[in-house]
Structures are given as structure tokens and as C-alpha cells.
Coordinates of C-alpha atoms in Angstrom, one line a residue:
Chain A
X1 CA 28.1 0.4 55.6
X2 CA 31.9 0.7 55.4
X3 CA 35.1 2.6 56.4
X4 CA 36.1 4.9 53.8
X5 CA 39.9 5.1 53.2
X6 CA 41.3 7.8 51.1
X7 CA 44.9 6.9 50.2
X8 CA 46.9 9.8 48.9
X9 CA 44.1 11.0 46.6
X10 CA 45.3 13.7 44.2
X11 CA 43.1 15.1 41.5
X12 CA 43.7 17.5 38.7
X13 CA 41.2 18.6 36.2
X14 CA 43.9 19.4 33.7
X15 CA 45.4 16.6 31.6
X16 CA 49.1 16.8 32.6
X17 CA 49.5 18.6 35.9
X18 CA 53.1 20.0 36.6
X19 CA 53.0 22.0 39.6
X20 CA 50.9 21.8 42.8
X21 CA 48.6 24.7 41.7
X22 CA 47.4 22.4 38.8
X23 CA 45.7 20.1 41.4
X24 CA 42.2 20.8 42.6
X25 CA 43.0 18.4 45.3
X26 CA 46.6 18.6 46.3
X27 CA 46.9 15.5 48.6
X28 CA 44.2 13.9 50.7
X29 CA 45.0 11.1 53.1
X30 CA 42.2 10.4 55.2
X31 CA 39.9 7.8 56.8
X32 CA 36.1 8.2 57.3
X33 CA 35.3 5.8 60.0
X34 CA 32.4 3.6 59.6
X35 CA 29.2 5.2 61.0
X36 CA 30.7 8.6 61.6
X37 CA 29.0 11.9 60.8
X38 CA 31.6 14.1 59.1
X39 CA 31.3 17.7 57.8
X40 CA 33.6 18.8 55.0
X41 CA 34.1 22.5 55.5
X42 CA 35.7 25.2 53.4
X43 CA 35.1 27.9 51.1
X44 CA 34.0 27.6 47.4
X45 CA 36.6 26.3 45.2
X46 CA 38.6 24.3 47.9
X47 CA 38.0 20.9 46.6
X48 CA 35.2 19.8 48.8
X49 CA 32.7 18.7 46.0
X50 CA 35.8 17.1 44.0
X51 CA 36.6 14.9 47.1
X52 CA 32.9 14.0 47.4
X53 CA 32.7 13.1 43.8
X54 CA 35.8 11.0 44.0
X55 CA 34.3 9.1 46.8
X56 CA 31.0 8.4 44.9
X57 CA 32.9 7.4 41.8
X58 CA 31.6 10.4 39.7
X59 CA 35.3 11.3 39.3
X60 CA 38.1 9.1 38.9
X61 CA 41.1 10.6 41.0
X62 CA 44.3 11.4 39.1
X63 CA 46.4 9.6 41.8
X64 CA 45.7 7.6 44.8
X65 CA 43.4 4.9 45.9
X66 CA 40.0 4.6 47.6
X67 CA 39.1 1.6 49.6
X68 CA 35.6 0.8 51.1
X69 CA 36.4 -1.5 54.0
X70 CA 38.9 -3.8 52.6
X71 CA 37.8 -3.6 49.0
X72 CA 39.8 -1.3 46.6
X73 CA 36.8 0.6 44.8
X74 CA 39.1 3.1 42.9
X75 CA 38.2 1.8 39.5
X76 CA 34.6 0.7 40.3
X77 CA 31.9 2.7 38.6
X78 CA 29.2 4.8 40.8
X79 CA 26.6 2.3 40.5
X80 CA 28.6 -0.4 41.8
X81 CA 29.7 1.5 44.9
X82 CA 26.3 1.6 46.6
X83 CA 26.7 5.2 47.7
X84 CA 23.9 7.8 48.1
X85 CA 24.5 11.4 47.3
X86 CA 22.5 14.4 47.4
X87 CA 23.4 17.4 45.3
X88 CA 23.4 21.0 45.8
X89 CA 20.6 21.9 43.4
X90 CA 17.4 19.7 43.4
X91 CA 17.4 16.8 40.8
X92 CA 14.0 15.3 40.4
X93 CA 12.6 13.2 37.7
X94 CA 10.0 15.6 36.4
X95 CA 7.6 13.1 34.9
X96 CA 7.4 10.8 37.9
X97 CA 5.2 11.2 41.0
X98 CA 6.8 12.3 44.4
X99 CA 6.3 8.6 45.4
X100 CA 8.0 7.2 42.3
X101 CA 10.8 9.5 42.7
X102 CA 11.7 8.2 46.1
X103 CA 11.1 4.6 45.0
X104 CA 13.3 5.0 41.8
X105 CA 16.8 4.2 43.6
X106 CA 15.2 1.2 45.3
X107 CA 13.3 -0.1 42.3
X108 CA 16.5 0.3 40.1
X109 CA 18.2 -2.2 42.3
X110 CA 15.4 -4.7 42.3
X111 CA 14.1 -4.2 45.8
X112 CA 10.8 -6.0 46.3
X113 CA 7.7 -3.8 46.0
X114 CA 6.4 -4.3 49.6
X115 CA 9.8 -3.1 51.0
X116 CA 9.9 -0.3 48.8
X117 CA 6.5 0.9 49.8
X118 CA 7.3 0.7 53.4
X119 CA 10.6 2.5 52.9
X120 CA 9.1 5.2 50.8
X121 CA 6.3 5.8 53.2
X122 CA 8.7 6.5 55.9
X123 CA 10.9 8.7 54.0
X124 CA 7.8 10.7 52.7
X125 CA 6.7 11.1 56.4
X126 CA 10.1 12.3 57.4
X127 CA 10.4 15.1 54.6
X128 CA 6.8 16.1 55.3
X129 CA 5.5 15.5 51.7
X130 CA 2.6 13.0 52.4
X131 CA 0.1 15.1 50.8
X132 CA 2.2 15.5 47.7
X133 CA 3.0 11.6 47.3
X134 CA 0.8 11.2 44.3
X135 CA 1.7 14.5 42.5
X136 CA 4.1 15.0 39.5
X137 CA 7.4 16.3 40.9
X138 CA 7.2 18.9 38.1
X139 CA 5.1 21.5 39.6
X140 CA 6.7 21.6 43.1
X141 CA 8.6 24.3 44.5
X142 CA 12.6 24.3 44.7
X143 CA 12.6 23.3 48.4
X144 CA 10.0 20.6 48.0
X145 CA 12.1 19.4 45.1
X146 CA 15.2 19.4 47.2
X147 CA 13.5 17.6 49.9
X148 CA 12.7 14.8 47.2
X149 CA 16.4 14.9 46.3
X150 CA 17.3 14.5 49.9
X151 CA 14.6 11.7 50.3
X152 CA 16.1 9.7 47.4
X153 CA 19.4 9.9 49.0
X154 CA 18.0 8.5 52.3
X155 CA 15.7 5.9 50.6
X156 CA 18.3 3.0 50.4
X157 CA 18.9 1.4 53.8
X158 CA 22.1 -0.4 52.8
X159 CA 24.3 2.1 51.6
X160 CA 28.0 2.2 52.2
X161 CA 27.6 6.1 52.9
X162 CA 25.5 9.0 52.3
X163 CA 27.2 12.1 50.8
X164 CA 25.6 15.5 51.0
X165 CA 26.9 18.3 48.7
X166 CA 25.6 21.5 50.3
X167 CA 22.0 20.0 50.3
X168 CA 20.3 22.8 52.1
X169 CA 21.4 25.7 50.1
X170 CA 17.9 26.3 48.5
X171 CA 16.0 25.5 51.5
X172 CA 14.4 28.1 53.8
X173 CA 16.3 28.9 56.9
X174 CA 13.7 27.5 59.5
X175 CA 13.4 24.4 57.4
X176 CA 17.1 24.1 57.2
X177 CA 17.3 23.7 61.0
X178 CA 14.5 21.0 61.1
X179 CA 15.9 19.1 58.2
X180 CA 19.6 19.1 59.8
X181 CA 17.9 18.0 63.0
X182 CA 16.3 15.1 61.1
X183 CA 19.5 14.0 59.4
X184 CA 21.2 13.8 62.9
X185 CA 18.4 11.8 64.2
X186 CA 18.8 9.6 61.2
X187 CA 22.4 9.1 61.7
X188 CA 21.6 8.1 65.3
X189 CA 19.2 5.6 64.3
X190 CA 20.9 3.9 61.2
X191 CA 24.4 4.7 61.8
X192 CA 25.3 5.3 58.2
X193 CA 28.6 7.1 57.4
X194 CA 27.6 10.5 56.4
X195 CA 29.7 13.1 54.7
X196 CA 28.4 16.4 54.7
X197 CA 29.8 19.2 52.5
X198 CA 29.2 22.9 53.3
X199 CA 30.7 26.2 53.5
X200 CA 28.5 27.3 56.3
X201 CA 30.2 26.8 59.6
X202 CA 27.0 26.5 61.7
X203 CA 25.8 23.9 59.5
X204 CA 29.1 21.8 59.7
X205 CA 29.5 22.3 63.6
X206 CA 25.8 21.5 64.4
X207 CA 25.7 18.4 62.0
X208 CA 29.0 16.7 62.5
X209 CA 30.9 14.9 65.2
X210 CA 34.1 15.5 63.3
X211 CA 34.7 18.6 60.9
X212 CA 37.3 18.2 58.1
X213 CA 38.4 21.7 57.1
X214 CA 39.6 22.1 53.7
X215 CA 41.6 25.0 52.2
X216 CA 42.9 25.3 48.6
X217 CA 42.8 21.4 47.9
X218 CA 44.0 20.3 51.2
X219 CA 42.9 19.2 54.5
X220 CA 44.0 21.8 57.0
X221 CA 42.6 20.4 60.2
X222 CA 40.4 17.6 61.3
X223 CA 38.9 17.8 64.7
X224 CA 35.7 18.2 66.9
X225 CA 34.1 21.6 66.6
X226 CA 35.7 22.5 70.0
X227 CA 39.1 21.8 68.7
X228 CA 38.5 23.7 65.7
X229 CA 37.4 26.6 67.7
X230 CA 40.2 26.6 70.4
X231 CA 43.2 25.4 68.6
X232 CA 42.9 26.1 65.0
X233 CA 45.9 24.4 63.4
X234 CA 46.0 26.8 60.5
X235 CA 45.4 30.5 60.4
X236 CA 42.7 29.7 57.7
X237 CA 40.7 27.7 60.3
X238 CA 40.8 30.4 62.8
X239 CA 39.7 33.0 60.3
X240 CA 36.8 30.5 58.8
X241 CA 35.5 29.2 62.0
X242 CA 33.9 31.8 64.4
X243 CA 32.2 35.0 63.8
X244 CA 34.1 37.1 63.7
X245 CA 37.2 35.0 62.8
X246 CA 40.3 34.8 65.0
X247 CA 42.4 38.0 65.4
X248 CA 45.7 37.5 63.8
X249 CA 48.4 40.0 64.8
X250 CA 51.9 40.0 63.1
X251 CA 54.4 39.1 65.8
X252 CA 58.1 38.6 66.3
X253 CA 60.1 36.2 68.6
X254 CA 62.1 37.9 71.3
X255 CA 63.8 35.2 73.2
X256 CA 61.0 33.2 74.7
X257 CA 58.6 36.1 74.4
X258 CA 56.2 36.9 71.6
X259 CA 56.3 40.6 70.8
X260 CA 53.4 42.4 69.2
X261 CA 54.3 46.0 68.4
X262 CA 55.5 47.3 71.7
X263 CA 54.0 44.4 73.7
X264 CA 55.5 41.1 74.6
X265 CA 53.8 38.2 75.9
X266 CA 55.1 35.1 77.5
X267 CA 54.1 31.8 75.9
X268 CA 55.2 28.7 77.9
X269 CA 56.8 26.2 75.9
X270 CA 57.5 28.3 72.9
X271 CA 60.8 27.5 71.2
X272 CA 63.6 30.0 71.4
X273 CA 63.7 30.4 67.7
X274 CA 61.3 29.7 64.8
X275 CA 62.6 29.4 61.4
X276 CA 59.7 31.0 59.7
X277 CA 59.0 34.0 57.6
X278 CA 56.0 35.2 59.0
X279 CA 54.9 34.7 62.7
X280 CA 51.5 35.7 63.9
X281 CA 49.8 35.6 67.2
X282 CA 46.2 34.4 67.2
X283 CA 43.5 35.1 69.6
X284 CA 39.7 34.9 69.3
X285 CA 37.8 37.8 69.8
X286 CA 35.7 36.1 72.5
X287 CA 39.0 35.8 74.5
X288 CA 40.0 39.4 74.4
X289 CA 38.9 41.3 77.5
X290 CA 38.1 45.1 77.0
X291 CA 38.8 47.3 80.0
X292 CA 41.0 49.9 81.4
X293 CA 44.2 47.7 81.7
X294 CA 46.4 46.2 79.1
X295 CA 47.5 47.5 75.7
X296 CA 45.7 50.7 74.5
X297 CA 43.4 50.5 71.3
X298 CA 41.6 53.1 69.3
X299 CA 38.1 52.0 68.5
X300 CA 37.0 52.3 64.9
X301 CA 33.5 50.9 65.1
X302 CA 31.0 49.2 67.4
X303 CA 28.7 46.6 65.8
X304 CA 25.6 45.5 67.6
X305 CA 24.6 42.0 66.7
X306 CA 22.0 41.2 69.2
X307 CA 23.0 39.7 72.4
X308 CA 26.7 40.6 71.8
X309 CA 28.7 43.6 70.6
X310 CA 31.6 43.5 68.3
X311 CA 34.1 46.2 68.7
X312 CA 36.5 46.7 65.8
X313 CA 39.6 48.6 66.9
X314 CA 43.3 49.3 66.2
X315 CA 46.0 47.8 68.1
X316 CA 49.4 49.0 67.3
X317 CA 48.3 49.5 63.8
X318 CA 46.7 46.2 63.3
X319 CA 42.9 45.4 63.1
X320 CA 41.5 43.6 66.2
X321 CA 38.0 42.5 66.9
X322 CA 36.6 42.2 70.4
X323 CA 33.5 40.5 71.5
X324 CA 31.6 42.0 74.4
X325 CA 28.3 41.7 76.1
X326 CA 25.4 43.8 74.9
X327 CA 25.3 45.7 77.9
X328 CA 29.0 46.1 78.7
X329 CA 30.5 49.5 78.8
X330 CA 33.2 50.7 76.4
X331 CA 35.6 52.8 78.7
X332 CA 36.7 56.1 77.5
X333 CA 40.5 55.1 77.2
X334 CA 39.8 51.5 76.2
X335 CA 42.6 48.8 76.5
X336 CA 42.7 45.2 75.9
X337 CA 44.2 42.2 77.5
X338 CA 44.5 38.7 76.2
X339 CA 43.6 35.4 77.8
X340 CA 47.0 33.7 78.0
X341 CA 45.4 30.2 77.8
X342 CA 43.8 31.1 74.5
X343 CA 46.8 32.3 72.6
X344 CA 47.9 30.5 69.6
X345 CA 51.1 31.2 67.7
X346 CA 51.4 30.6 64.0
X347 CA 54.6 30.2 62.0
X348 CA 54.0 30.6 58.3
X349 CA 50.2 30.1 58.9
X350 CA 50.5 26.8 60.7
X351 CA 50.1 26.5 64.4
X352 CA 53.3 26.1 66.5
X353 CA 52.7 23.1 68.9
X354 CA 54.1 23.9 72.1
X355 CA 54.8 21.6 75.0
X356 CA 52.3 21.3 77.9
X357 CA 49.5 22.7 75.6
X358 CA 48.3 20.4 72.9
Chain B
X1 CA -4.1 42.0 39.2
X2 CA -5.5 45.2 37.4
X3 CA -4.9 45.3 33.7
X4 CA -4.8 48.6 32.1
X5 CA -7.1 48.7 29.1
X6 CA -5.9 51.1 26.2
X7 CA -7.9 51.0 23.1
X8 CA -5.6 53.1 21.3
X9 CA -3.3 50.1 21.4
X10 CA -5.5 48.5 18.6
X11 CA -4.0 51.1 16.2
X12 CA -0.6 49.8 16.7
X13 CA -1.7 46.5 15.4
X14 CA -3.2 48.1 12.3
X15 CA 0.0 47.7 10.2
X16 CA 0.2 44.2 10.8
X17 CA -3.3 43.5 10.1
X18 CA -2.9 45.3 6.9
X19 CA 0.2 43.2 5.8
X20 CA -1.4 39.9 6.9
X21 CA -4.6 40.9 5.0
X22 CA -2.7 41.4 1.7
X23 CA -0.3 38.6 2.1
X24 CA -2.7 36.0 3.4
X25 CA -6.3 36.8 4.1
X26 CA -7.1 38.4 0.5
X27 CA -5.5 35.7 -1.5
X28 CA -7.4 33.0 0.7
X29 CA -10.5 34.9 0.2
X30 CA -10.1 34.8 -3.6
X31 CA -9.8 31.0 -3.2
X32 CA -12.9 30.9 -1.2
X33 CA -14.5 32.9 -3.9
X34 CA -13.5 30.4 -6.6
X35 CA -14.6 27.6 -4.4
X36 CA -18.3 28.5 -4.3
X37 CA -18.6 29.8 -7.9
X38 CA -18.4 28.4 -11.3
X39 CA -17.6 29.9 -14.7
X40 CA -17.7 29.3 -18.3
X41 CA -15.3 31.9 -19.2
X42 CA -15.6 35.5 -20.1
X43 CA -15.3 36.3 -16.2
X44 CA -18.8 35.4 -15.8
X45 CA -19.4 33.5 -12.5
X46 CA -22.4 31.6 -11.3
X47 CA -23.0 30.7 -7.7
X48 CA -22.3 27.0 -7.2
X49 CA -22.7 26.6 -3.4
X50 CA -21.2 23.6 -1.9
X51 CA -21.2 21.7 -5.2
X52 CA -17.3 21.7 -5.5
X53 CA -16.9 20.6 -2.0
X54 CA -19.3 17.7 -2.4
X55 CA -17.6 16.8 -5.8
X56 CA -14.1 17.0 -4.1
X57 CA -15.2 14.9 -0.9
X58 CA -16.9 12.4 -3.1
X59 CA -14.0 11.8 -5.3
X60 CA -11.9 8.6 -4.9
X61 CA -8.9 10.7 -6.4
X62 CA -8.9 13.1 -3.5
X63 CA -9.2 10.5 -0.7
X64 CA -6.6 8.4 -2.4
X65 CA -4.2 11.3 -2.6
X66 CA -4.9 12.0 1.1
X67 CA -4.2 8.5 2.0
X68 CA -1.0 8.8 0.4
X69 CA -0.1 11.9 2.2
X70 CA -1.1 10.4 5.6
X71 CA 0.9 7.2 4.9
X72 CA 4.0 9.3 3.9
X73 CA 3.6 11.6 6.9
X74 CA 3.2 8.7 9.2
X75 CA 6.3 6.8 7.7
X76 CA 8.7 9.6 7.8
X77 CA 7.6 10.9 11.2
X78 CA 8.3 7.3 12.5
X79 CA 11.7 7.1 11.1
X80 CA 12.9 10.8 11.4
X81 CA 11.8 11.3 15.0
X82 CA 13.4 7.8 16.2
X83 CA 16.5 8.3 14.1
X84 CA 16.8 12.0 15.0
X85 CA 16.7 11.0 18.7
X86 CA 19.1 8.3 18.3
X87 CA 21.6 10.5 16.4
X88 CA 21.3 13.5 18.9
X89 CA 21.9 10.9 21.8
X90 CA 25.1 9.8 20.1
X91 CA 26.5 13.1 19.1
X92 CA 29.5 14.4 20.9
X93 CA 28.8 17.0 23.9
X94 CA 32.1 18.7 23.8
X95 CA 35.3 18.8 22.0
X96 CA 36.2 19.3 18.2
X97 CA 33.4 17.0 17.3
X98 CA 30.6 19.1 18.3
X99 CA 31.1 22.0 15.3
X100 CA 31.9 19.1 12.9
X101 CA 28.7 17.4 13.5
X102 CA 26.6 20.3 13.7
X103 CA 27.7 21.6 10.4
X104 CA 27.4 18.0 8.8
X105 CA 23.9 17.9 10.1
X106 CA 22.9 21.3 8.9
X107 CA 24.2 20.7 5.3
X108 CA 21.0 18.8 4.0
X109 CA 18.8 21.6 5.4
X110 CA 20.6 24.3 3.5
X111 CA 19.9 22.3 0.0
X112 CA 17.1 23.9 -2.0
X113 CA 14.1 21.5 -2.3
X114 CA 14.3 21.2 -6.1
X115 CA 17.9 20.5 -5.8
X116 CA 17.3 17.7 -3.5
X117 CA 14.8 16.1 -5.8
X118 CA 17.2 16.6 -8.7
X119 CA 20.2 15.0 -6.7
X120 CA 18.1 11.9 -5.7
X121 CA 16.9 11.7 -9.2
X122 CA 20.3 11.3 -10.6
X123 CA 21.4 9.4 -7.6
X124 CA 18.7 6.8 -8.1
X125 CA 19.1 6.5 -12.0
X126 CA 20.1 2.9 -12.8
X127 CA 22.3 4.0 -15.7
X128 CA 24.6 6.7 -14.2
X129 CA 23.2 7.1 -10.6
X130 CA 25.5 6.0 -7.8
X131 CA 22.6 4.4 -5.9
X132 CA 20.7 2.9 -8.9
X133 CA 23.9 1.6 -10.5
X134 CA 25.2 -0.1 -7.3
X135 CA 22.0 -1.6 -6.6
X136 CA 21.8 -3.0 -10.3
X137 CA 25.3 -4.2 -10.0
X138 CA 24.3 -6.1 -6.9
X139 CA 21.7 -7.7 -9.0
X140 CA 18.7 -5.9 -7.3
X141 CA 16.1 -4.9 -10.0
X142 CA 15.6 -1.3 -8.6
X143 CA 13.8 1.1 -10.7
X144 CA 11.9 4.0 -9.1
X145 CA 10.6 5.2 -12.5
X146 CA 8.3 2.2 -13.0
X147 CA 8.2 0.3 -9.7
X148 CA 5.8 2.1 -7.1
X149 CA 7.5 0.4 -4.1
X150 CA 10.9 1.6 -5.3
X151 CA 9.6 5.1 -5.9
X152 CA 8.0 5.2 -2.4
X153 CA 11.3 3.9 -0.8
X154 CA 13.3 6.5 -2.7
X155 CA 11.0 9.4 -1.8
X156 CA 11.0 8.4 1.9
X157 CA 14.9 7.9 1.9
X158 CA 15.1 11.3 0.3
X159 CA 12.8 12.9 2.9
X160 CA 14.8 11.3 5.7
X161 CA 18.2 12.3 4.2
X162 CA 16.9 16.0 3.9
X163 CA 14.9 16.4 7.1
X164 CA 16.3 14.2 9.9
X165 CA 18.9 16.8 10.7
X166 CA 16.1 19.2 11.8
X167 CA 14.9 16.7 14.4
X168 CA 18.7 15.9 15.5
X169 CA 19.5 19.6 15.9
X170 CA 16.3 20.3 17.8
X171 CA 16.8 17.2 20.2
X172 CA 20.3 18.0 20.5
X173 CA 19.7 21.6 21.7
X174 CA 17.2 19.8 24.2
X175 CA 19.7 17.3 25.4
X176 CA 22.8 19.9 25.9
X177 CA 20.4 21.9 28.2
X178 CA 20.3 19.0 30.7
X179 CA 22.6 19.8 33.6
X180 CA 25.4 17.3 34.6
X181 CA 23.7 16.8 38.0
X182 CA 20.9 14.8 36.5
X183 CA 23.3 12.2 35.0
X184 CA 25.2 12.1 38.2
X185 CA 22.0 11.5 40.3
X186 CA 21.0 8.9 37.9
X187 CA 24.1 7.0 38.4
X188 CA 24.0 7.3 42.2
X189 CA 20.2 6.0 41.9
X190 CA 21.5 3.2 39.8
X191 CA 19.4 4.0 36.7
X192 CA 19.8 1.9 33.5
X193 CA 20.5 3.5 30.2
X194 CA 17.0 3.2 29.4
X195 CA 15.7 4.7 32.5
X196 CA 18.1 7.8 32.0
X197 CA 16.5 8.1 28.5
X198 CA 13.0 7.6 29.7
X199 CA 13.0 9.7 32.8
X200 CA 15.7 12.4 32.2
X201 CA 16.5 12.8 28.5
X202 CA 12.9 12.3 27.0
X203 CA 11.1 14.6 29.5
X204 CA 13.8 17.3 28.7
X205 CA 13.3 16.9 25.0
X206 CA 9.8 16.8 25.1
X207 CA 9.1 20.4 24.1
X208 CA 11.5 20.5 21.5
X209 CA 10.2 17.1 20.1
X210 CA 6.8 18.5 19.9
X211 CA 8.1 21.4 17.8
X212 CA 10.1 19.1 15.7
X213 CA 6.9 16.6 15.1
X214 CA 4.7 19.5 14.3
X215 CA 7.2 21.0 11.8
X216 CA 7.9 17.8 10.1
X217 CA 4.1 16.8 10.0
X218 CA 3.1 20.1 8.4
X219 CA 6.1 20.1 6.1
X220 CA 5.5 16.5 5.0
X221 CA 1.8 16.9 4.6
X222 CA 2.4 19.6 2.2
X223 CA 5.4 18.0 0.3
X224 CA 5.4 19.1 -3.4
X225 CA 8.7 19.9 -4.8
X226 CA 10.9 16.9 -4.1
X227 CA 8.4 14.2 -5.4
X228 CA 7.5 16.5 -8.3
X229 CA 11.0 16.5 -9.3
X230 CA 11.9 13.0 -8.5
X231 CA 8.9 11.0 -9.9
X232 CA 6.4 13.8 -11.0
X233 CA 3.7 11.8 -9.2
X234 CA 4.3 8.6 -10.9
X235 CA 4.5 5.7 -11.8
X236 CA 0.9 6.0 -12.5
X237 CA -0.6 8.0 -9.6
X238 CA 1.3 6.2 -6.9
X239 CA 3.2 9.0 -5.6
X240 CA 0.8 11.7 -6.5
X241 CA 0.2 13.8 -3.2
X242 CA -2.4 16.2 -2.5
X243 CA -0.3 19.1 -3.5
X244 CA 0.8 17.5 -6.7
X245 CA -3.0 16.5 -7.4
X246 CA -3.9 20.1 -6.7
X247 CA -1.5 21.6 -9.2
X248 CA -2.6 19.2 -11.7
X249 CA -6.3 20.1 -10.9
X250 CA -5.7 23.8 -11.0
X251 CA -3.1 24.3 -13.7
X252 CA -3.2 21.1 -15.7
X253 CA -6.9 20.8 -15.9
X254 CA -7.8 24.4 -15.1
X255 CA -10.6 23.4 -12.9
X256 CA -10.5 26.3 -10.6
X257 CA -13.6 25.7 -8.5
X258 CA -12.8 22.1 -7.6
X259 CA -9.1 23.1 -7.0
X260 CA -10.2 25.9 -4.9
X261 CA -12.4 23.7 -2.8
X262 CA -9.7 21.1 -2.5
X263 CA -7.2 23.9 -1.3
X264 CA -9.6 24.9 1.4
X265 CA -10.2 21.3 2.5
X266 CA -6.5 20.8 2.4
X267 CA -5.7 23.9 4.5
X268 CA -8.5 23.0 7.0
X269 CA -7.0 19.5 7.4
X270 CA -3.6 20.9 8.1
X271 CA -5.0 23.3 10.7
X272 CA -7.2 20.7 12.5
X273 CA -4.0 18.3 12.6
X274 CA -1.8 20.8 13.9
X275 CA -4.2 21.9 16.6
X276 CA -4.9 18.2 17.6
X277 CA -1.1 17.5 17.7
X278 CA -0.4 20.7 19.7
X279 CA -3.2 20.1 22.3
X280 CA -2.2 16.3 22.7
X281 CA 1.4 17.0 23.2
X282 CA 1.1 20.1 25.5
X283 CA -1.2 18.3 27.7
X284 CA 0.8 15.1 27.8
X285 CA 2.2 14.6 31.2
X286 CA 0.6 17.5 32.8
X287 CA -2.9 16.2 33.4
X288 CA -2.2 14.8 36.9
X289 CA -1.0 18.1 38.3

């Protein structure tokens, strides 16, 4: 087990990158602490898998260094890094039995057969394939195969880190939840450093203590699930985390006030001037109050999503979403008011850190 | 599941049946006809029963030819399959090397059989051939015309040169269909080069390899043109394969009954062997399901 230190990692898939756009990973400088459970969250194509493959050594970064603990492993091949990785789509060795599949990474490293047996039995019970142990992996269903892939990733007890690359994509929803819980449990028991790549915020938020949000080849925010929800550092995080995402209203600075359309808000600690091309005010739909007071809106559509309702409306020419309780009334002349404690101000997509509010 | 039976569908098959009847069944039946009858000319035939078959199966000449065929097939299969896999594994997967390799590999396959025979006949000649002359210069007394071992080596070399490409191309097709994730997983699992071959590449090549072995077996078991052009079955009878022997029997000696019986035995052997190969290889690895 080790602390994984990424030092100024950049990666480009083209041979001679010129501009920033040529890099799949623009610049990543980050430390995965030993024993942490991390989620790498971001949309497809944001560089999550690239970063993961660089950690495991399947890719050599164009620039930068990777350290495991004190050792520089940048030039070490995958086999020498002692890393486990589970891929998005099932990889099983067709001609081997389920048991042999799970034993494979252990036997390759010359682990004594009695240890292999103990370990494999444990893993097989965990992924719930005891009755399949002696069968060839070939005829299994996709989610059984993925469980084998997952199990192979967990088989070795002494790995530096376990990397998961969207491992539950092909698994049934109810099974997903069970497996994720098992992974968390496993993390608690053995304390491996785990990095879990996903584009599903629920998966990320339930699995990880620390979520690393990536966007267009950069890490835009690192934080606990609460921090990501309440104080998104970048408008992308606001939009990506939460359902529906954060409302973003284009705003202008007016003295110490923030103006949206004809309305002004006082934000304590906001600088008098912001040298930014685009200023936006962000508020989560959960913190917008719908009632008879405040700014008038015109409602476009009300969506019922079970215990809550989402009201899509128009405020001063901008789209705004409001979350209300299922049984809440929508007034005839609806107005919205914002909870000032949950307002975030963005200058050129990055959050303006104001005094007194971190 | 309920299947709909429509007997009218049989009419749709009729044209194919007619075609196959004219192209295969009727000619085959003529052979069957010859194999059970004898004639002394004038188109007068006598019923011979199984006499021709007994004669064939009792003749040393037939068994010797068959032995040569089996030995030949076994040798070239061993060489071509292992060499084919080896070359396929080492062919580039991307870049400009791919089309170059594929075209180079396909070239021998495009050359007509009798031309292949002629090329090697000239190639091996000790007076003007590149191979024969070179060996002679090196002091090796190579002569495929009068040395049976040299004749065999030359024929095998010729077949390997001509047909390994087929195995290579089939294996290559199997190899490129393996997703990268398998190789990545193998690296993560710390698999050796051998383990990658044994547990990832070989299973993925299994089907194409089956086809390659079947094709090469049938083709090599029926080999005629190339040895006929190269050695004409000699020296002596040492490279007289069944097909060459059959032609000698039928056209050289005009022994129609015996030749017909031999054709049928020959055909049945190929049918049987192919069936055995196919059954064994399709069941391989699946019996423990």
C-alpha cells in the first residue's frame, strides 16, 4: 500500500502536442493518500481513464512523474507496480474456470497454493459465485463475468492500490448497489487505496470519501460530497453534481451587489470589482423557495419525480429549476426567493471565494 | 417456440439440388458405377461387386501411397500451424507495416499450383536453380531428382512456402479481434508472455485455427499438382501420393474399376478425417460446461 503522488502529469495522445487542446490530460498535480477511497468523477472523454491508466502504468505520461510512496515509478512497467485494475467491460480468461480466473493474478506472482485457495474462496463468496467455481468462464452472463473481473482485481491482498474503471456499467442496478456496498466494506477492512472512476455521481458520492471531479483534462474540484454539492468551485461541478444541476443565471456586478435582470442581491464579502468577462450567480434548485414573494417567474413545466417535483420556469429570461415537495402547491402568481447562504458567484466559470464564506 | 412448417419451401431448394446433382452427385455415381463393375471393352460391363475394393485394400501400393499422404499432411500441418501462429503473433498491428505484411503474405496464395511446382523445380535445380546451385556451391550434395529425402524436403518446403500464409492470415484475423483490455488485464495480473498466449491469444484464435487446420489437412491430403510438376512422383515412387497414384491407375494404366474404387475410398477417408477433426476441435474446451 502506498501514497500515490502525481507530479505535474500531462498526457497527449498525439505525437507533438502544441496547444493545451492537444492534451487529453492538461495538468494533474494530485496526491492520493494511502488508504483513501477516491472517486474520479467526470463526463466521458474528460481524461479519467487516461489518468487511471497512467497510474497503473498502461500509459506512460507525456510529462510529469508518478511516485508510489517514496519511489519514482514513472518508468516502471505495469507488472512491477503491483496495482490491481478493473476495467469497464468484463475481461475473463475464457478457457479457465471461475476459480482459476481468480487465482490467476496470485499464481502469476508465485503465491503458495494454500494461500491462493484461501483467498480465492473468500473472493468467490464475496462476489456470490460459489456455485460457479468449477465452471468455465466462457458460458457465464455479462454481469457474472464482470464480477469475475472485479474479483480478480480484489484477489491480491498486498497491492499498492486498486483502480476501478467504471466497473459496474454492465451490472444490473440492484446488484450495483450491493457490490458497491461490498467494495466500501472491503475498503474499511483492508484499507487499500482505491480509485474509482465513474461518470455516475451517485456511484461517486456513495463510494468515496473524497471525490475528484475532472473536466476537459483537468481536475476542477477535490472535496467531500458535501463540499461538491454546496460549494462547487466550477460551474461544471455545479451542473454535473446534483439532479437537476445548479441554476446558473448570468449576472452583473453593481457596486457590492450582484444584479440578475432587474433584481439585486447583497453578497457579503464580494469584491467591488471583478475583472471577468462572464459573471454568473449559482443557486441549487433545492435552495430556491417557490412562493408568493420574491421575483416573479413564469412556469414552463412541472415534472413529478416521485417524492419531489421539479418546476422548470423562466426568470427574467433565464431558465431556472426549482425543487419542491411532492404535495407543495404551485401558487397562481409564482415567485422565487433565493436562500442567501447558498448563493455562489462565478467569474469566468470559477467560483469567487468571498471572505467569511469559504 | 413454434416453428412454421411450409412444405412449399422444398421447391425453393430444387434448383440447388439440380445443380448439385449435375455437378457432384451424378459424376460421383458414375464413379460408383465403375467401382462395382468390370469391362473388357465394347461398353460391355460385368458386375464385379466388391472385388475392386478388396483389391485396392489388399494392395501394398495403395497403403504405401496413403502412408506418404498421412506423413506429408502431418509434417506440413505441424510446420505450417506453428510457423503460421509465430508469424501472425509477430506481425505489426498498426501502422504502415500492416498492408505491406498482408500483401506479402497473400502473394504466394495467388500463384497457380502448377506455377508453384515449376518455380520450385527450377529453384531446386543444381545447374541453374538458386537453391540447388547455392547448396552445391556450399558443398552439399543436394539433388531432389534422385534423392528421396531431398525430394521430400523440397516438397515440404514448397508447401510451407505456398500455404503458411493462409494460416498466418487466419490467425492474424483472430488476433486483431482481441480487445486491448485483455492485454491490459494480463499486464495487471502479471501474466507471462506464455500465459498471454495460452489463455488469451490461443483461445481467441481457436476457431480460425480450426478452419486453418481443416483446410490445410484436406488440401494437403489431396495434393497433386505441385509434386506432380516437381518430382512426378519420384524418385521411384517415394513422392507418389494417392492422387498421383490414382491418376497413374486411371489414365496411365486405364484400370477404371480399381481407380474408381480407390477414388471412393480416398473420398471416404477425407470425409471421415474432416468429420473427426471438426468434432474434436469444436468440442475442445467446451465439455466442462
